[in-house]
Short mmCIF file of C-alpha atoms and ligand atoms in Angstrom, two decimals:
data_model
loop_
_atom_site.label_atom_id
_atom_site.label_comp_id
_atom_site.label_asym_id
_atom_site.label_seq_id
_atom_site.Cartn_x
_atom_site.Cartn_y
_atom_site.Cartn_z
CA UNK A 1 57.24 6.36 19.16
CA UNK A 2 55.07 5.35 16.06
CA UNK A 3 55.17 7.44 13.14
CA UNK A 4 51.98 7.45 11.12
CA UNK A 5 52.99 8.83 7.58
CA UNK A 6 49.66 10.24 5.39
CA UNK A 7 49.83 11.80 2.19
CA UNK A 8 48.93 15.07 3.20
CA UNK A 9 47.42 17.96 5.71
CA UNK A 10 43.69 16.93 5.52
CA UNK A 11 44.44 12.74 5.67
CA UNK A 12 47.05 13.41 8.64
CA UNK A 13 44.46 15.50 10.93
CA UNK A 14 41.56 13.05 9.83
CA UNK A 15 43.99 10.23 11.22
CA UNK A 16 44.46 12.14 14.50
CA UNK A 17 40.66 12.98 14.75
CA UNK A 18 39.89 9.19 14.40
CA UNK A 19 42.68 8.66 17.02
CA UNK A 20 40.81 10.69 19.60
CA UNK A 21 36.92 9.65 18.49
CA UNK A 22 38.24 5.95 18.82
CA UNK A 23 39.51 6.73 22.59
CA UNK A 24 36.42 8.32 23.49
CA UNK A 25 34.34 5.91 22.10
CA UNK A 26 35.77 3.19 24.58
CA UNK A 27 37.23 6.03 27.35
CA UNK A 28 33.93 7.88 27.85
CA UNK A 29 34.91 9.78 30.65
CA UNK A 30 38.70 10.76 29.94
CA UNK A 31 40.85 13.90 30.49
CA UNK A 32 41.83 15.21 27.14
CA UNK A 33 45.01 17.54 26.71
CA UNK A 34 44.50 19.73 24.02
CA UNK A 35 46.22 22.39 21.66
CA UNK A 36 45.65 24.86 19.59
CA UNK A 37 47.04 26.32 16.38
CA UNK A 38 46.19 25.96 12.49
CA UNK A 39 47.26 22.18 12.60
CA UNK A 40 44.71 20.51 14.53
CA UNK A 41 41.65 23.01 13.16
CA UNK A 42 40.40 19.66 11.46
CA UNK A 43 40.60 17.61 13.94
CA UNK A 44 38.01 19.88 16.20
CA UNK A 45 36.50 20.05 13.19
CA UNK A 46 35.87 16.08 12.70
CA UNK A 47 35.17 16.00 16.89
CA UNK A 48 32.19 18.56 16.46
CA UNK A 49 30.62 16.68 13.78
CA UNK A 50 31.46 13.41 15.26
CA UNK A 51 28.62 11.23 17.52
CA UNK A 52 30.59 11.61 20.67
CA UNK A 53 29.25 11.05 24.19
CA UNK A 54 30.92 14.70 25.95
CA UNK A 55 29.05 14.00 29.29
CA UNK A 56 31.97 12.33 30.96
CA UNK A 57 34.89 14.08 29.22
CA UNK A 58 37.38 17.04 30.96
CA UNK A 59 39.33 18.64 28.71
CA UNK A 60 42.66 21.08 29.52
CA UNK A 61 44.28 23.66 27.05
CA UNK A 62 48.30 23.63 26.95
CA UNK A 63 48.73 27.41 27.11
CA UNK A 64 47.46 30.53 26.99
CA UNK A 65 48.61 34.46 26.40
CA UNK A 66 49.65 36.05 29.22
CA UNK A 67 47.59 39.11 30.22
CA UNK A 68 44.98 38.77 27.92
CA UNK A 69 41.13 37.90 28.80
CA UNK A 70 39.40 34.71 28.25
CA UNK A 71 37.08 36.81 26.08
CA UNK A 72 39.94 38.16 24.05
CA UNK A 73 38.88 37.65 20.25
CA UNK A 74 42.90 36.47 19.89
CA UNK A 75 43.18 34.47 23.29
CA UNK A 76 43.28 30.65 22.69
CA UNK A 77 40.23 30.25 25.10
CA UNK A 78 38.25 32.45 22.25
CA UNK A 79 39.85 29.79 19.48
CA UNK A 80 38.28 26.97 21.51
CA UNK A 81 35.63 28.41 22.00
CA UNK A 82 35.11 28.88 17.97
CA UNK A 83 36.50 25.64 16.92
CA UNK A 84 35.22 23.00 19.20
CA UNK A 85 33.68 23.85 22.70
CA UNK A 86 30.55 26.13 20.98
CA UNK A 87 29.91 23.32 18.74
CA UNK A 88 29.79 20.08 21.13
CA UNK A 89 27.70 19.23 24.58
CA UNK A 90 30.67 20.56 26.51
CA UNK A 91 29.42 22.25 30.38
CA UNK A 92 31.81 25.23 31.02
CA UNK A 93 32.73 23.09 34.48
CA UNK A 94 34.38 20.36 31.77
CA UNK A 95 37.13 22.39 30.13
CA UNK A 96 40.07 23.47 31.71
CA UNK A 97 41.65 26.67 30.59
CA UNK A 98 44.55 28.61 32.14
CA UNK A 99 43.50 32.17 32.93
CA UNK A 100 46.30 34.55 31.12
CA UNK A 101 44.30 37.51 32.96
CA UNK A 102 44.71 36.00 36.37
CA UNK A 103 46.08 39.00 38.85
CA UNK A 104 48.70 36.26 40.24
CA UNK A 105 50.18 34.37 37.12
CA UNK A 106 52.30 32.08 39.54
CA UNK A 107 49.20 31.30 41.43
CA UNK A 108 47.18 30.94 37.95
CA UNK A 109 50.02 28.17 36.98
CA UNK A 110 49.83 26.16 40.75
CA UNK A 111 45.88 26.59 40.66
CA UNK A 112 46.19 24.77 36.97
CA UNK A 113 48.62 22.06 38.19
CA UNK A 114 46.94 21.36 41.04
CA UNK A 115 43.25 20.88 38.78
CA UNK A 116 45.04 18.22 36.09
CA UNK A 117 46.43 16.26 39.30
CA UNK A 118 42.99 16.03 41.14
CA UNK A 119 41.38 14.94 37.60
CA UNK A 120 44.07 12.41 37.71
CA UNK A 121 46.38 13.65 34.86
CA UNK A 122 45.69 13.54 31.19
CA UNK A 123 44.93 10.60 29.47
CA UNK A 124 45.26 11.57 25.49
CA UNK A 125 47.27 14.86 24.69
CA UNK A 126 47.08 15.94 21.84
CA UNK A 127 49.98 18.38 20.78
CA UNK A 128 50.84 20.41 17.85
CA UNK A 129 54.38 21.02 17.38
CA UNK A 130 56.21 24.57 16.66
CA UNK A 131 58.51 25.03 14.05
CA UNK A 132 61.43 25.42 16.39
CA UNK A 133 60.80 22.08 18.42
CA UNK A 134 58.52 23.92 21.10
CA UNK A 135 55.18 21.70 22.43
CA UNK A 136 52.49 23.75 24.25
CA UNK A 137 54.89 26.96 24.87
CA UNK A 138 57.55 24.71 26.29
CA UNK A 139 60.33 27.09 24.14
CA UNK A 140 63.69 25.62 23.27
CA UNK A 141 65.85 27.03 26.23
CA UNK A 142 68.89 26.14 28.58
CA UNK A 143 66.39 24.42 30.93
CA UNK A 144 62.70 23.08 30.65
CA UNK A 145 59.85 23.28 33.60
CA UNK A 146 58.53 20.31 34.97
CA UNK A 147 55.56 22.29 36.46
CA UNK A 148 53.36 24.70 34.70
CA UNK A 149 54.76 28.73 34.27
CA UNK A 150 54.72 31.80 32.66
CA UNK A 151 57.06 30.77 29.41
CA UNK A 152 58.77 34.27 27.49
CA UNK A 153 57.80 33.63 24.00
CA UNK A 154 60.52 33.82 21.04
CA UNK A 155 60.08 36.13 18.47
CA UNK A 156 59.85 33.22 16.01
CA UNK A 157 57.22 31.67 17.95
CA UNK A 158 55.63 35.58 18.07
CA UNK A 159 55.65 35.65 14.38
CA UNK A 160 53.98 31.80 14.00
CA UNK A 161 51.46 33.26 16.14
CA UNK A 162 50.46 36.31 14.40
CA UNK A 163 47.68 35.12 12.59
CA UNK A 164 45.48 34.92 16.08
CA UNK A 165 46.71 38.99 16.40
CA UNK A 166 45.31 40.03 12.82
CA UNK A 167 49.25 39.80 11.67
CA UNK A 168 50.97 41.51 13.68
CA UNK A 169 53.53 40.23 15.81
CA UNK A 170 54.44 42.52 17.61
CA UNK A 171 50.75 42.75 19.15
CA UNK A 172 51.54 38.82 20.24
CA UNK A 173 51.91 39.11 24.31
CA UNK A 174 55.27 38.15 24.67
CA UNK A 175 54.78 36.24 27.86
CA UNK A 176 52.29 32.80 27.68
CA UNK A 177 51.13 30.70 30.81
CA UNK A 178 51.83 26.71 29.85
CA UNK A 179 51.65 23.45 31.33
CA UNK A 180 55.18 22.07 31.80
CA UNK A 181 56.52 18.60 31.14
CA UNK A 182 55.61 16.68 33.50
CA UNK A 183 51.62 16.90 32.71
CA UNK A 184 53.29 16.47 28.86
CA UNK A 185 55.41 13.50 29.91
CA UNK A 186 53.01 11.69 32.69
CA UNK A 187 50.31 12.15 29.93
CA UNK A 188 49.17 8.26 28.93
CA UNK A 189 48.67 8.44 25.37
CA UNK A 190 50.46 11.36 23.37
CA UNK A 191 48.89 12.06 19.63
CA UNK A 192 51.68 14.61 18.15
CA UNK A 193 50.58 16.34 14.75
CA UNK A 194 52.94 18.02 12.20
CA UNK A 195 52.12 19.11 8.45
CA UNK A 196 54.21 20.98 6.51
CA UNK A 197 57.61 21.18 5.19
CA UNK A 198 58.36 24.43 8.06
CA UNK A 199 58.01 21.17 10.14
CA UNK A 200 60.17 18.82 8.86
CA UNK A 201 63.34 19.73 10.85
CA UNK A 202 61.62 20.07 14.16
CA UNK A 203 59.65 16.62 13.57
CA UNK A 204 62.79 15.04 12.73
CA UNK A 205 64.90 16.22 15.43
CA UNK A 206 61.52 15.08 18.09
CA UNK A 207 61.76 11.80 17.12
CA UNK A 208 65.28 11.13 15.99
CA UNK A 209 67.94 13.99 17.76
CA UNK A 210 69.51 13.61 20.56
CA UNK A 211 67.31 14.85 24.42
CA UNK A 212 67.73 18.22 24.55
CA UNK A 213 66.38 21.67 26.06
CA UNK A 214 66.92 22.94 22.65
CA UNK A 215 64.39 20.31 21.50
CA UNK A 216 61.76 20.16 23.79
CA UNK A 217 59.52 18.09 21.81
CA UNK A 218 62.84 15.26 21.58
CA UNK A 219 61.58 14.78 25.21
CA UNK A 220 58.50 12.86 24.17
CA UNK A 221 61.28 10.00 23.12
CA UNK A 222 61.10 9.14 26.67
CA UNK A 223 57.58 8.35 26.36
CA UNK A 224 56.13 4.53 26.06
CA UNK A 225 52.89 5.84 24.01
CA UNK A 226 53.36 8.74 21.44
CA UNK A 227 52.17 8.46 17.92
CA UNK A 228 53.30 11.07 15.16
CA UNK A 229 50.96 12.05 13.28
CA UNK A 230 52.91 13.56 9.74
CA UNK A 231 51.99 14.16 6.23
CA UNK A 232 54.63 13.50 3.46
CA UNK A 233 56.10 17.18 3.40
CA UNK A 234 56.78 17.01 7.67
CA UNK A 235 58.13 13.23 7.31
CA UNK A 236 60.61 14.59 4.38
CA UNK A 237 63.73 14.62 7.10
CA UNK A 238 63.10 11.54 9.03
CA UNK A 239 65.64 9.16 7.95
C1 LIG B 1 51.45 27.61 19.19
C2 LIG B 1 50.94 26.71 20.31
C3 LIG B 1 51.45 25.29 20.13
C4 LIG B 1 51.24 24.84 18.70
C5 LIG B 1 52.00 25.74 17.78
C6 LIG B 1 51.96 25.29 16.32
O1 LIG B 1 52.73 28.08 19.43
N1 LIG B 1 51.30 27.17 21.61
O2 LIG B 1 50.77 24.45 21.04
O3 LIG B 1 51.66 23.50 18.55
O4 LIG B 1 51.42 27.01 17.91
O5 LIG B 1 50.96 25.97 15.63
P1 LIG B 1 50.50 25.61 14.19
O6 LIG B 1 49.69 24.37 14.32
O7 LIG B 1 49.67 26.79 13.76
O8 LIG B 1 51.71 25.40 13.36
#
């Protein structure tokens, strides 16, 4: 794992942004994981302004709320939608989105398994990374999925959340449809971006704790090709 250090939230996304442009520049047609959350809100930023060729890209989202609508204002579909895919040359038939609405959620998470393998995986994921160690909505737990499911969100994870529910966590669906580890882990480039001292413990026990459930990011220390992204205040526990 490398561990690129900036001085803060704005230089650490720009780093990550210039991460993916650079890939795309010389990948034009890859398959791009992607997340959502506060953190990487400048780096769609930077890719919508950005001279990118989209015509040959795929993209898939991590997760999604269970048993909410694409056209939810709070589903992460609608923050996609607002943040990157309305802004850039992006046909509907390019992004891949899990459906949290879908009548059959086991079905939903096969169907979305099934898509990334016939795409032939994901070549850059970008992931944020939750204050409790979880990556997509792979939650700190006993055991972790290999395949995609329907993940039972903590509260802590509810309340990190609440900002995409007007503030209110208790109107954050306590269920969430992810992609498991092995699209995470198979993945051939991993970008990983934390900012923040509510980070620091998580981002120090990803790259320097021991493999754990508990952990779920510490899994990506397996991985030949990861590259933390961190500003000063996330960094502040890596020894
Ligand atoms: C959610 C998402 C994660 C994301 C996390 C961190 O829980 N499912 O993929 O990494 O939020 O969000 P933020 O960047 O707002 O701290």
């Amino acid at each position: 794992m490398t561990v690129d250090v900036l001085a803060d939230h704005a230089a650490a996304t720009a780093r990550a942004a210039a991460d993916v442009i650079a890939t795309l520049r010389t990948h034009p047609r890859a398959v791009l994981g992607l997340p959502t959350g506060r953190t990487p809100i400048g780096v769609y930023q930077a890719l919508s302004t950005a001279e990118i060729d989209w015509s040959g890209v795929r993209t898939f989202n991590l997760d999604e709320f269970a048993g909410i609508p694409p056209s939810h204002p709070s589903s992460f579909r609608a923050f996609m939608d607002a943040h990157l895919f309305q802004r850039i040359a992006l046909g509907p038939e390019a992004i891949g989105f899990l459906r949290g609405d879908a009548p059959d959620l086991a079905a939903e998470c096969a169907r979305y398994d099934a898509v990334i393998d016939a795409a032939g995986g994901i070549d850059l994921l970008m992931l944020g990374l939750g204050a409790n160690g979880h990556i997509g909505f792979n939650e700190p737990a006993e055991t972790l999925s290999a395949s995609t499911f329907v993940a039972t969100l903590h509260d802590d994870t509810r309340r990190a959340n609440a900002h995409q529910f007007g503030g209110a966590w208790q109107a954050v669906p306590a269920r969430a449809l992810t992609i498991g580890m092995r699209h995470i882990l198979s993945a051939t480039r991993v970008v990983v971006v934390a900012t923040g001292a509510a980070k620091a413990e998580a981002v120090a026990a990803m790259s320097q704790g021991p493999l754990t459930p508990r952990c779920p990011a510490s899994w990506l220390q397996t991985h030949r090709q990861v590259r933390l992204v961190v500003d000063r205040e996330a960094a502040a526990r890596i020894r």
